Short mmCIF file of C-alpha atoms and ligand atoms in Angstrom, two decimals:
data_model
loop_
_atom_site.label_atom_id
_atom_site.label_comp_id
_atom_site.label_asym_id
_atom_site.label_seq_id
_atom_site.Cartn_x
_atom_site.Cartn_y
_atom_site.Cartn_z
CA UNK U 1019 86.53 98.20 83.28
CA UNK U 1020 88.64 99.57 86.18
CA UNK U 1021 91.68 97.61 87.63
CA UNK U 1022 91.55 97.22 91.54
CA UNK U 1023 93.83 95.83 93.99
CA UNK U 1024 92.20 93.41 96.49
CA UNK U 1025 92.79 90.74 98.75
CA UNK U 1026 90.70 87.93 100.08
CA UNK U 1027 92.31 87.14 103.15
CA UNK U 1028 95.32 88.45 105.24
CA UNK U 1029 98.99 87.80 104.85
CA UNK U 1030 102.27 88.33 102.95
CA UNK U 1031 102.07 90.54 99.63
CA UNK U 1032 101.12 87.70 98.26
CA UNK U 1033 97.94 88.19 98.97
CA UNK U 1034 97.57 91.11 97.35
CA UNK U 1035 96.05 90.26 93.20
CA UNK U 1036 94.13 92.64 90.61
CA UNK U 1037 90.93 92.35 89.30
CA UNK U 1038 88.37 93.87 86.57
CA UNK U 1039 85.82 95.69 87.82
CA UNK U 1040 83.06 97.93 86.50
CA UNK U 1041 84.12 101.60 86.56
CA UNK U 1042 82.19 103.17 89.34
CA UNK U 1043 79.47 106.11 88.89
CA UNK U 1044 79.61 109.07 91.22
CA UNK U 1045 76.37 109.67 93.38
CA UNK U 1046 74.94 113.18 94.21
CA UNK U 1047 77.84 115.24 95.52
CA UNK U 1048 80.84 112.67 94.82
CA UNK U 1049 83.36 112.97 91.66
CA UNK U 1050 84.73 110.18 90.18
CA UNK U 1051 89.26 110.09 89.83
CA UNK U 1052 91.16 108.78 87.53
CA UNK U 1053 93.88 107.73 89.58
CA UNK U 1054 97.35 108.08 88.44
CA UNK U 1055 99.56 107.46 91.60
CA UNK U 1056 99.17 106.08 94.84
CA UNK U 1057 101.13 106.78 98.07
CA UNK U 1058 102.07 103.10 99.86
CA UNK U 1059 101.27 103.74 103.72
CA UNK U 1060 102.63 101.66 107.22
CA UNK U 1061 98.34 101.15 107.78
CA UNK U 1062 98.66 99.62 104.13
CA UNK U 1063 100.81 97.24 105.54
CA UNK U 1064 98.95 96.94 109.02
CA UNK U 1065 95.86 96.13 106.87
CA UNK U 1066 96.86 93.57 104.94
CA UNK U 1067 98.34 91.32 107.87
CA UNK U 1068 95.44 91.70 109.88
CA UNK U 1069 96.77 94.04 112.48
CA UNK U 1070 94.25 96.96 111.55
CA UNK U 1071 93.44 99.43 114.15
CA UNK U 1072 89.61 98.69 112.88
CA UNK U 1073 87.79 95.10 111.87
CA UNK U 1074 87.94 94.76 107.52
CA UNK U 1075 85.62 93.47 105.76
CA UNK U 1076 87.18 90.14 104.21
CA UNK U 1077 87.41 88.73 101.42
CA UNK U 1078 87.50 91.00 98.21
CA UNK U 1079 88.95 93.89 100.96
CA UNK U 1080 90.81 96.93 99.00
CA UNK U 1081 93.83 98.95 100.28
CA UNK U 1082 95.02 102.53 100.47
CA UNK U 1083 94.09 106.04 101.74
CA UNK U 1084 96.49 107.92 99.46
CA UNK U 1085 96.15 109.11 96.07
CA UNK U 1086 96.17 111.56 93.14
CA UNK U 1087 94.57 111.76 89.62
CA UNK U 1088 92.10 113.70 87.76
CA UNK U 1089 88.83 113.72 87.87
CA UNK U 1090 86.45 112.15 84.81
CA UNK U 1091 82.86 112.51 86.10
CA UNK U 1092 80.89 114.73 88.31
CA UNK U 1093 77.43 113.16 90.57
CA UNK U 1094 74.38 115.61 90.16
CA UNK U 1095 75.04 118.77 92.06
CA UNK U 1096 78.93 119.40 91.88
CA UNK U 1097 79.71 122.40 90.77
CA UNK U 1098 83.11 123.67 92.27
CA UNK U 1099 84.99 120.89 89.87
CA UNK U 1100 85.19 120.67 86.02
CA UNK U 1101 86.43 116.86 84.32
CA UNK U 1102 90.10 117.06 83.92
CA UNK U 1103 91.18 118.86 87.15
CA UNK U 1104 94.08 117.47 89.12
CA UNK U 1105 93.37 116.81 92.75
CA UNK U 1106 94.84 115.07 95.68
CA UNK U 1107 92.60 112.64 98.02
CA UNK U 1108 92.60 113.88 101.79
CA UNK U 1109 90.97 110.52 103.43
CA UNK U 1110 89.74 107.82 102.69
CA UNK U 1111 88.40 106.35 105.75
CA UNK U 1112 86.72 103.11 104.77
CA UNK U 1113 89.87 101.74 102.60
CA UNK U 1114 88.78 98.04 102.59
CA UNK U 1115 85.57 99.01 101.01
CA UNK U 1116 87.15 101.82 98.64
CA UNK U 1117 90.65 101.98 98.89
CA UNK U 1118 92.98 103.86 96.53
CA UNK U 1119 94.68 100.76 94.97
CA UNK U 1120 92.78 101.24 91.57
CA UNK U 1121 92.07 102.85 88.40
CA UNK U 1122 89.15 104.81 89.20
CA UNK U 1123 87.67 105.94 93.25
CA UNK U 1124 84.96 107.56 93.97
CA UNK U 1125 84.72 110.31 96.75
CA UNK U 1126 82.40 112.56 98.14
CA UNK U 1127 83.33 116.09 97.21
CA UNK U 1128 84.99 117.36 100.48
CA UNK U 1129 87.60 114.42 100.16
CA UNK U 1130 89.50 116.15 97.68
CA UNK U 1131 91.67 119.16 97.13
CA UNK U 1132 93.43 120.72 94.04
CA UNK U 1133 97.27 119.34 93.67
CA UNK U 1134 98.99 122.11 94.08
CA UNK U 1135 100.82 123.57 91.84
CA UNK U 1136 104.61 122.46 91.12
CA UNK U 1137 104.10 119.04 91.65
CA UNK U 1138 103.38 116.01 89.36
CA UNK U 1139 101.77 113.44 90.20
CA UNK U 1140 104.35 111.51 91.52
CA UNK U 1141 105.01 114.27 93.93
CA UNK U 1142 101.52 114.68 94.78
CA UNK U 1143 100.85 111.19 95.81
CA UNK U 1144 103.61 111.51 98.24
CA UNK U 1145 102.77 114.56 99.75
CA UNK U 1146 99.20 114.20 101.98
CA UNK U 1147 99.61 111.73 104.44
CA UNK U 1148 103.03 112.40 105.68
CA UNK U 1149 102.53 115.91 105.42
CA UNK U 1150 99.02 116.46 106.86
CA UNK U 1151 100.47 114.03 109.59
CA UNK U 1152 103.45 115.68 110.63
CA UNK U 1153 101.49 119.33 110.18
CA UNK U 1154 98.61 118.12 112.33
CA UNK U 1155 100.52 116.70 114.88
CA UNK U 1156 103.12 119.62 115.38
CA UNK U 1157 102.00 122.69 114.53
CA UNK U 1158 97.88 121.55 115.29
CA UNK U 1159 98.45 119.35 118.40
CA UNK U 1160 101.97 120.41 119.97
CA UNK U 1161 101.69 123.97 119.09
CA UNK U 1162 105.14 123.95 117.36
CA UNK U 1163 107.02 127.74 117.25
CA UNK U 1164 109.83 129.17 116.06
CA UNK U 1165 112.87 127.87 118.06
CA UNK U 1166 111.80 124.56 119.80
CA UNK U 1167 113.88 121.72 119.64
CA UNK U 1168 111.81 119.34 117.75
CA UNK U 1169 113.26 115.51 118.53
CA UNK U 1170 112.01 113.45 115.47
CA UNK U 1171 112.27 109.38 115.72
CA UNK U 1172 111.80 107.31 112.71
CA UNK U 1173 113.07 110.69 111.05
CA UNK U 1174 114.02 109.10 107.54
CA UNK U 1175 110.01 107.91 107.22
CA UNK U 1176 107.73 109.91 104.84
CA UNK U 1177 106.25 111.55 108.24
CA UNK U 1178 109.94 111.83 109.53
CA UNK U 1179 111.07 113.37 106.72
CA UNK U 1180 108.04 116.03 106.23
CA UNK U 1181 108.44 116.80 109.70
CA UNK U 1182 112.22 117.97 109.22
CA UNK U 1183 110.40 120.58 106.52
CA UNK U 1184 107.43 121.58 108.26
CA UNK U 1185 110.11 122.33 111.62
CA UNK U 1186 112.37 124.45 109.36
CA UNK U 1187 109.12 125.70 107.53
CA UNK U 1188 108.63 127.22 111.03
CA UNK U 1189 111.81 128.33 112.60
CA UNK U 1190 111.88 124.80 115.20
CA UNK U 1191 115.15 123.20 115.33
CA UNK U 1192 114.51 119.27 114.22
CA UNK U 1193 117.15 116.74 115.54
CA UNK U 1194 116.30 113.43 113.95
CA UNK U 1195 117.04 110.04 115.52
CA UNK U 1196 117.65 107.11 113.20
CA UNK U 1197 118.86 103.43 113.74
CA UNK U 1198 120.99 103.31 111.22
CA UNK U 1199 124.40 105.50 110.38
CA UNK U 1200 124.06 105.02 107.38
CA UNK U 1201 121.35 107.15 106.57
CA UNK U 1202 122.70 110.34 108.72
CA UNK U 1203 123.81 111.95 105.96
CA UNK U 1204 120.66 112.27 103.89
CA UNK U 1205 118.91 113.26 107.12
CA UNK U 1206 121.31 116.26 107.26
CA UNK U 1207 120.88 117.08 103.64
CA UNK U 1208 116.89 116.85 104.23
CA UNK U 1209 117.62 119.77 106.90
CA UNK U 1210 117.94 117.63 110.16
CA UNK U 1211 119.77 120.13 112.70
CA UNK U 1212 121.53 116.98 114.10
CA UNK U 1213 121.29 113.07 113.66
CA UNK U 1214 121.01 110.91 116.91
CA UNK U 1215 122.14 107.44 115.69
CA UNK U 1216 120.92 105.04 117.86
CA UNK U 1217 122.79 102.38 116.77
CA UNK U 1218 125.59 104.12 118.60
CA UNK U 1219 124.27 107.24 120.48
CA UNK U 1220 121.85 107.46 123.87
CA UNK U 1221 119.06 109.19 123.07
CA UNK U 1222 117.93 110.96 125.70
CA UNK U 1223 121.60 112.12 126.89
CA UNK U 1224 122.39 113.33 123.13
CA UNK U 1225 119.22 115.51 123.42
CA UNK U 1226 120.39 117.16 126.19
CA UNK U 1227 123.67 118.12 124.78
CA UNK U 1228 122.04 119.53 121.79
CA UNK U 1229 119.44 121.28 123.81
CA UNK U 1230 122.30 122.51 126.34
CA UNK U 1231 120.61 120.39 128.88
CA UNK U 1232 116.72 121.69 128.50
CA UNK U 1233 115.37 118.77 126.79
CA UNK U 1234 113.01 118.80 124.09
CA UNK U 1235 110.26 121.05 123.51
CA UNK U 1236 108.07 118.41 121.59
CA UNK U 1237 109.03 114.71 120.40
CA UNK U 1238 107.37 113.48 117.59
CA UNK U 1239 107.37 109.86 117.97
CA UNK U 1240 106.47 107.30 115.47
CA UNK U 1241 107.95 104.03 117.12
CA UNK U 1242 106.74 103.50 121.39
CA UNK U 1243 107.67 100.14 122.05
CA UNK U 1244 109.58 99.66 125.00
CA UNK U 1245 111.71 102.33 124.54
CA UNK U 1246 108.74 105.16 124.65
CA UNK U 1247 109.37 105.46 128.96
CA UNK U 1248 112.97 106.47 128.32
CA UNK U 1249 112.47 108.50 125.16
CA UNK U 1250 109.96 110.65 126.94
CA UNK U 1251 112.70 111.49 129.59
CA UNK U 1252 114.18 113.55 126.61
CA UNK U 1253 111.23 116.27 126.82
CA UNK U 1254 111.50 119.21 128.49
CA UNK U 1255 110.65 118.15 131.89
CA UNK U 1256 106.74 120.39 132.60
CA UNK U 1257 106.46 122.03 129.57
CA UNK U 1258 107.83 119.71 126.65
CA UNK U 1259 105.35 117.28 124.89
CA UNK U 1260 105.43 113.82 123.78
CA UNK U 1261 103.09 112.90 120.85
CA UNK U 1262 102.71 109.58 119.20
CA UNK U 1263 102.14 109.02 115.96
CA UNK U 1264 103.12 105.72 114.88
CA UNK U 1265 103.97 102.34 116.62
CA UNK U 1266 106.25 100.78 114.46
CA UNK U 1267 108.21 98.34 117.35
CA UNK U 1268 104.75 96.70 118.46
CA UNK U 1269 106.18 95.57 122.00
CA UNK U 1270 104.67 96.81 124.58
CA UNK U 1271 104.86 100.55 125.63
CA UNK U 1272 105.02 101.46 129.27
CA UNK U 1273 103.13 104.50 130.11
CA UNK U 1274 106.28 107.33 131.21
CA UNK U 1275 106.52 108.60 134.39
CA UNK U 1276 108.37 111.77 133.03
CA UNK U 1277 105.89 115.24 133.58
CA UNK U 1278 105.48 115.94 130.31
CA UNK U 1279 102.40 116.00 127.87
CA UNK U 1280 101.28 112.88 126.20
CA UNK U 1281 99.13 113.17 123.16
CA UNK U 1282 98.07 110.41 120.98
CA UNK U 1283 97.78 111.67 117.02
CA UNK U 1284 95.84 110.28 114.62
CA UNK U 1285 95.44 112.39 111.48
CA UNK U 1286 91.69 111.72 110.44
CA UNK U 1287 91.01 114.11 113.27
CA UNK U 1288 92.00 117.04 110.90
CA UNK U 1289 91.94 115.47 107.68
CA UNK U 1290 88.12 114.74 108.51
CA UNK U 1291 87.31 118.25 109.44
CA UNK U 1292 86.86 120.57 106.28
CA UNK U 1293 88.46 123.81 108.22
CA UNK U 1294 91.72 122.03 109.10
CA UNK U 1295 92.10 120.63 106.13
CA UNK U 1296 92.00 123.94 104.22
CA UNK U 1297 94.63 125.05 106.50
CA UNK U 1298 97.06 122.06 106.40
CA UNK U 1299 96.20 122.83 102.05
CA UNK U 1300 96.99 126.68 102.57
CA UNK U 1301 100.15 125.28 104.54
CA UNK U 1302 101.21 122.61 102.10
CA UNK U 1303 100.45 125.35 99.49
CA UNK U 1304 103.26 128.02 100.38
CA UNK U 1305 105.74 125.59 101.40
CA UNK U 1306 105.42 124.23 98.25
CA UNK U 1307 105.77 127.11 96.08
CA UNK U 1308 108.48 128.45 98.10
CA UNK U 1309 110.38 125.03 97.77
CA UNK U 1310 110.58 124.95 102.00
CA UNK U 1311 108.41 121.66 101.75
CA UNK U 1312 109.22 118.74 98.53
CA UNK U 1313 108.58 114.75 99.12
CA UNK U 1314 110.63 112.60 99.05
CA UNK U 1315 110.26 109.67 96.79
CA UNK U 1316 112.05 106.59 97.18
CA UNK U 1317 111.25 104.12 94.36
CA UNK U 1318 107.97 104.45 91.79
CA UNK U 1319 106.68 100.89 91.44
CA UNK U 1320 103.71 99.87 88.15
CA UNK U 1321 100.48 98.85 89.72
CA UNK U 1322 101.54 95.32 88.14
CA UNK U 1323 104.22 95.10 90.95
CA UNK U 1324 102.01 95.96 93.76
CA UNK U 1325 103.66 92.68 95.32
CA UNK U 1326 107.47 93.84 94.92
CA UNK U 1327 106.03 97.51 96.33
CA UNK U 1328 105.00 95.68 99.58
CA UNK U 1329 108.27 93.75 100.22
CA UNK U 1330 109.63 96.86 100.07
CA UNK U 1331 107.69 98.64 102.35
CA UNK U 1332 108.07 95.76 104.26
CA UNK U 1333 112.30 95.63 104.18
CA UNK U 1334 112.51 98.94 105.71
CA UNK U 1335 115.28 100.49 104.00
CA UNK U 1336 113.39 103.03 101.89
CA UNK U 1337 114.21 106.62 102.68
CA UNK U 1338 110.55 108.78 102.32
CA UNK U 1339 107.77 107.26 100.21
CA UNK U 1340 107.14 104.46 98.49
CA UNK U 1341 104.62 105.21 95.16
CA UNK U 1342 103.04 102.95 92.47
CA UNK U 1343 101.86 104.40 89.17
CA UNK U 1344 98.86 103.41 87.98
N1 NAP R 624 98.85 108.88 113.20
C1 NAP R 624 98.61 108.98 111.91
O1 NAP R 624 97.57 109.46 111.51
C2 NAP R 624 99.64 108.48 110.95
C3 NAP R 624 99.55 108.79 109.59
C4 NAP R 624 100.55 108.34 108.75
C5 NAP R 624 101.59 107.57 109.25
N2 NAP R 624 101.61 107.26 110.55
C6 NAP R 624 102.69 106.46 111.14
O2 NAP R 624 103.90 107.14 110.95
C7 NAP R 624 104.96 106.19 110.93
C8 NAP R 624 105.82 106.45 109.72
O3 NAP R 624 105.07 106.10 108.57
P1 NAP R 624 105.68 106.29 107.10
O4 NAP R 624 104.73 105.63 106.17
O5 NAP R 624 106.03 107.70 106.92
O6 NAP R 624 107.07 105.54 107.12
P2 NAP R 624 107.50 104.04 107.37
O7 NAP R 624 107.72 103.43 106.06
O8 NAP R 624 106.56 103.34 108.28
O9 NAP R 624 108.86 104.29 108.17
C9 NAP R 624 110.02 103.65 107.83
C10 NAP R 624 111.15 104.01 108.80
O10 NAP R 624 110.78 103.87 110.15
C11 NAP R 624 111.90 103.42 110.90
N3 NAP R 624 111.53 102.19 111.62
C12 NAP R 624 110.90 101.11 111.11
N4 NAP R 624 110.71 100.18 112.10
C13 NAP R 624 111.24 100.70 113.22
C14 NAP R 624 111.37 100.23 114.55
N5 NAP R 624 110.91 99.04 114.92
N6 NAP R 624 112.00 101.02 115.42
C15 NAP R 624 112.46 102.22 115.04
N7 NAP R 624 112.35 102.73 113.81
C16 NAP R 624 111.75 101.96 112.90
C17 NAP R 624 113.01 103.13 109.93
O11 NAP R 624 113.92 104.21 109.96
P3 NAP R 624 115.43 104.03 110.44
O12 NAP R 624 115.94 102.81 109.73
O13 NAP R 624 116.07 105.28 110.02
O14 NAP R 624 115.43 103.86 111.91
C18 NAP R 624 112.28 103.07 108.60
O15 NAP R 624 113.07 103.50 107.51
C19 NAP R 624 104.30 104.81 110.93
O16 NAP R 624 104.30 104.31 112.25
C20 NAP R 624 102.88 105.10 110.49
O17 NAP R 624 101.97 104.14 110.97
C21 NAP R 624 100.67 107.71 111.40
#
């Protein structure tokens, strides 16, 4: 049998419970994992209180698009893998149906990649989302070189914090805005340039003094809200970009009137798309090995405490990514 994580209707993480299932049996052209750790995502969250950006099907609905184990069993025709390899899952776009939360997935062969070397499987469960996110949206989307000012809100999330990386990776200059002073230090040992507070700093007016009044070349925003109008005011006006990511204050977000570009980001765009994900792997790859690009974990929960994992996704004071054994 093969433990899952399911719930049967929306909520607190109280909802969440495991069951026994049968293991699964790959198809023609899928492998089946043997999960080991899972990466705890914001649409985790969004899922399980009902505030999915697509309908779930309810009840007996699973959870999770992140993950990394080793494959036990090959469907007819797979060739490329061998049992016992170590991959990392790239997306799983149906998650209520077959979510990560669980012993054993099973994937069709171009939803995988090898974990790359250097990292256990810890590591490797923290690495995809954040990273493909942050990769896809800067250096894909906004075109990201050597020397832009790279304003980074929600900067001590997993996405915040792999976009720090992925800016030095490049030669961009990442200034990271948090709420909280507390937390600028870590932000400057994870290789923020500078730390915009906001508990006690204006945004927009602190970018311009570290930009020597041009702005920003690209803001990677995971928050809108209310605030979006006034953070966009921080771009370079013409040539600097806005692009969202997240929307983690859910009031509403009025469209800016500053001339910028506005893009909207969502990651299965590459992580779909079997060239771009080869590239954001090549990426991940050499940042890796040359120690430019390392997760950040902030507490490893058992599968048993799936619950406790939730509440404290949900309390907010995590710093990087949240990962459960299994
Ligand atoms: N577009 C995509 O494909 C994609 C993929 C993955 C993730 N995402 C999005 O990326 C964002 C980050 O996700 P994550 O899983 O890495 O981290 P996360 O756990 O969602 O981020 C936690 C951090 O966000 C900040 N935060 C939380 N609520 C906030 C609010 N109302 N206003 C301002 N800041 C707030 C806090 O940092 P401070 O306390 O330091 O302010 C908090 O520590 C989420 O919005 C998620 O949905 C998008």
């Amino acid at each position: 049998m093969s433990r899952v994580v399911v719930f049967d209707e929306t909520g607190t993480p109280e909802v969440l419970h495991i069951v026994d299932e049968p293991v699964p049996t790959p198809g023609a052209g899928e492998v089946r994992l043997r999960i080991e750790a899972v990466g705890i995502n914001r649409l985790d969250q969004m899922v399980r209180t009902g505030m999915s950006p697509r309908p779930i099907r309810l009840p007996h609905a699973r959870l999770g698009v992140e993950a990394t184990g080793t494959i036990d069993a090959l469907g007819a025709g797979v060739q490329r893998w061998a049992v016992g390899d170590p991959v990392i899952v790239t997306a799983v776009p149906d998650m209520d149906t077959n979510g990560t939360y669980a012993e054993h997935l099973v994937l069709p062969v171009d939803r995988i990649i090898a974990r790359p070397a250097g990292l256990d499987a810890t590591g490797a469960a923290a690495l995809w989302v954040a990273y493909s996110t942050a990769y896809g949206a800067l250096v894909e989307k906004a075109a990201m070189r050597p020397g832009d000012h790279v304003l980074i809100t929600a900067a001590s999330s997993a996405v915040g914090l792999a976009a720090i990386q992925i800016a030095n990776q490049i030669g961009a200059i990442p200034l990271a805005v948090t709420r909280h002073t507390a937390k600028k230090d870590t932000l400057l040992a994870a290789g923020a340039t500078a730390v915009i507070v906001t508990d006690h700093d204006d945004v927009v007016e602190a970018t311009h003094r570290l930009t020597d009044g041009a702005g920003a070349d690209i803001i990677l925003d995971s928050v809108m809200g209310p605030g979006l109008a006034e953070l966009a005011s921080a771009a370079t006006p013409f040539s600097g970009t806005l692009i969202t990511v997240g929307w983690l204050d859910p009031g509403p977000a009025p469209f800016p009137a500053a001339p910028i570009t506005m893009i909207r980001y969502m990651s299965f765009e590459h992580t779909l798309d079997p060239a771009a994900v080869h590239r954001i792997a090549a990426f991940l790859n050499a940042g890796i090995r040359t120690g430019a690009l390392q997760p950040t974990i902030d507490t490893v929960f058992p599968l048993d405490d799936i619950v406790a994992a939730h509440h404290h996704l949900e309390a907010g004071k995590h710093i990087g990514k949240i990962v459960v054994t299994i």
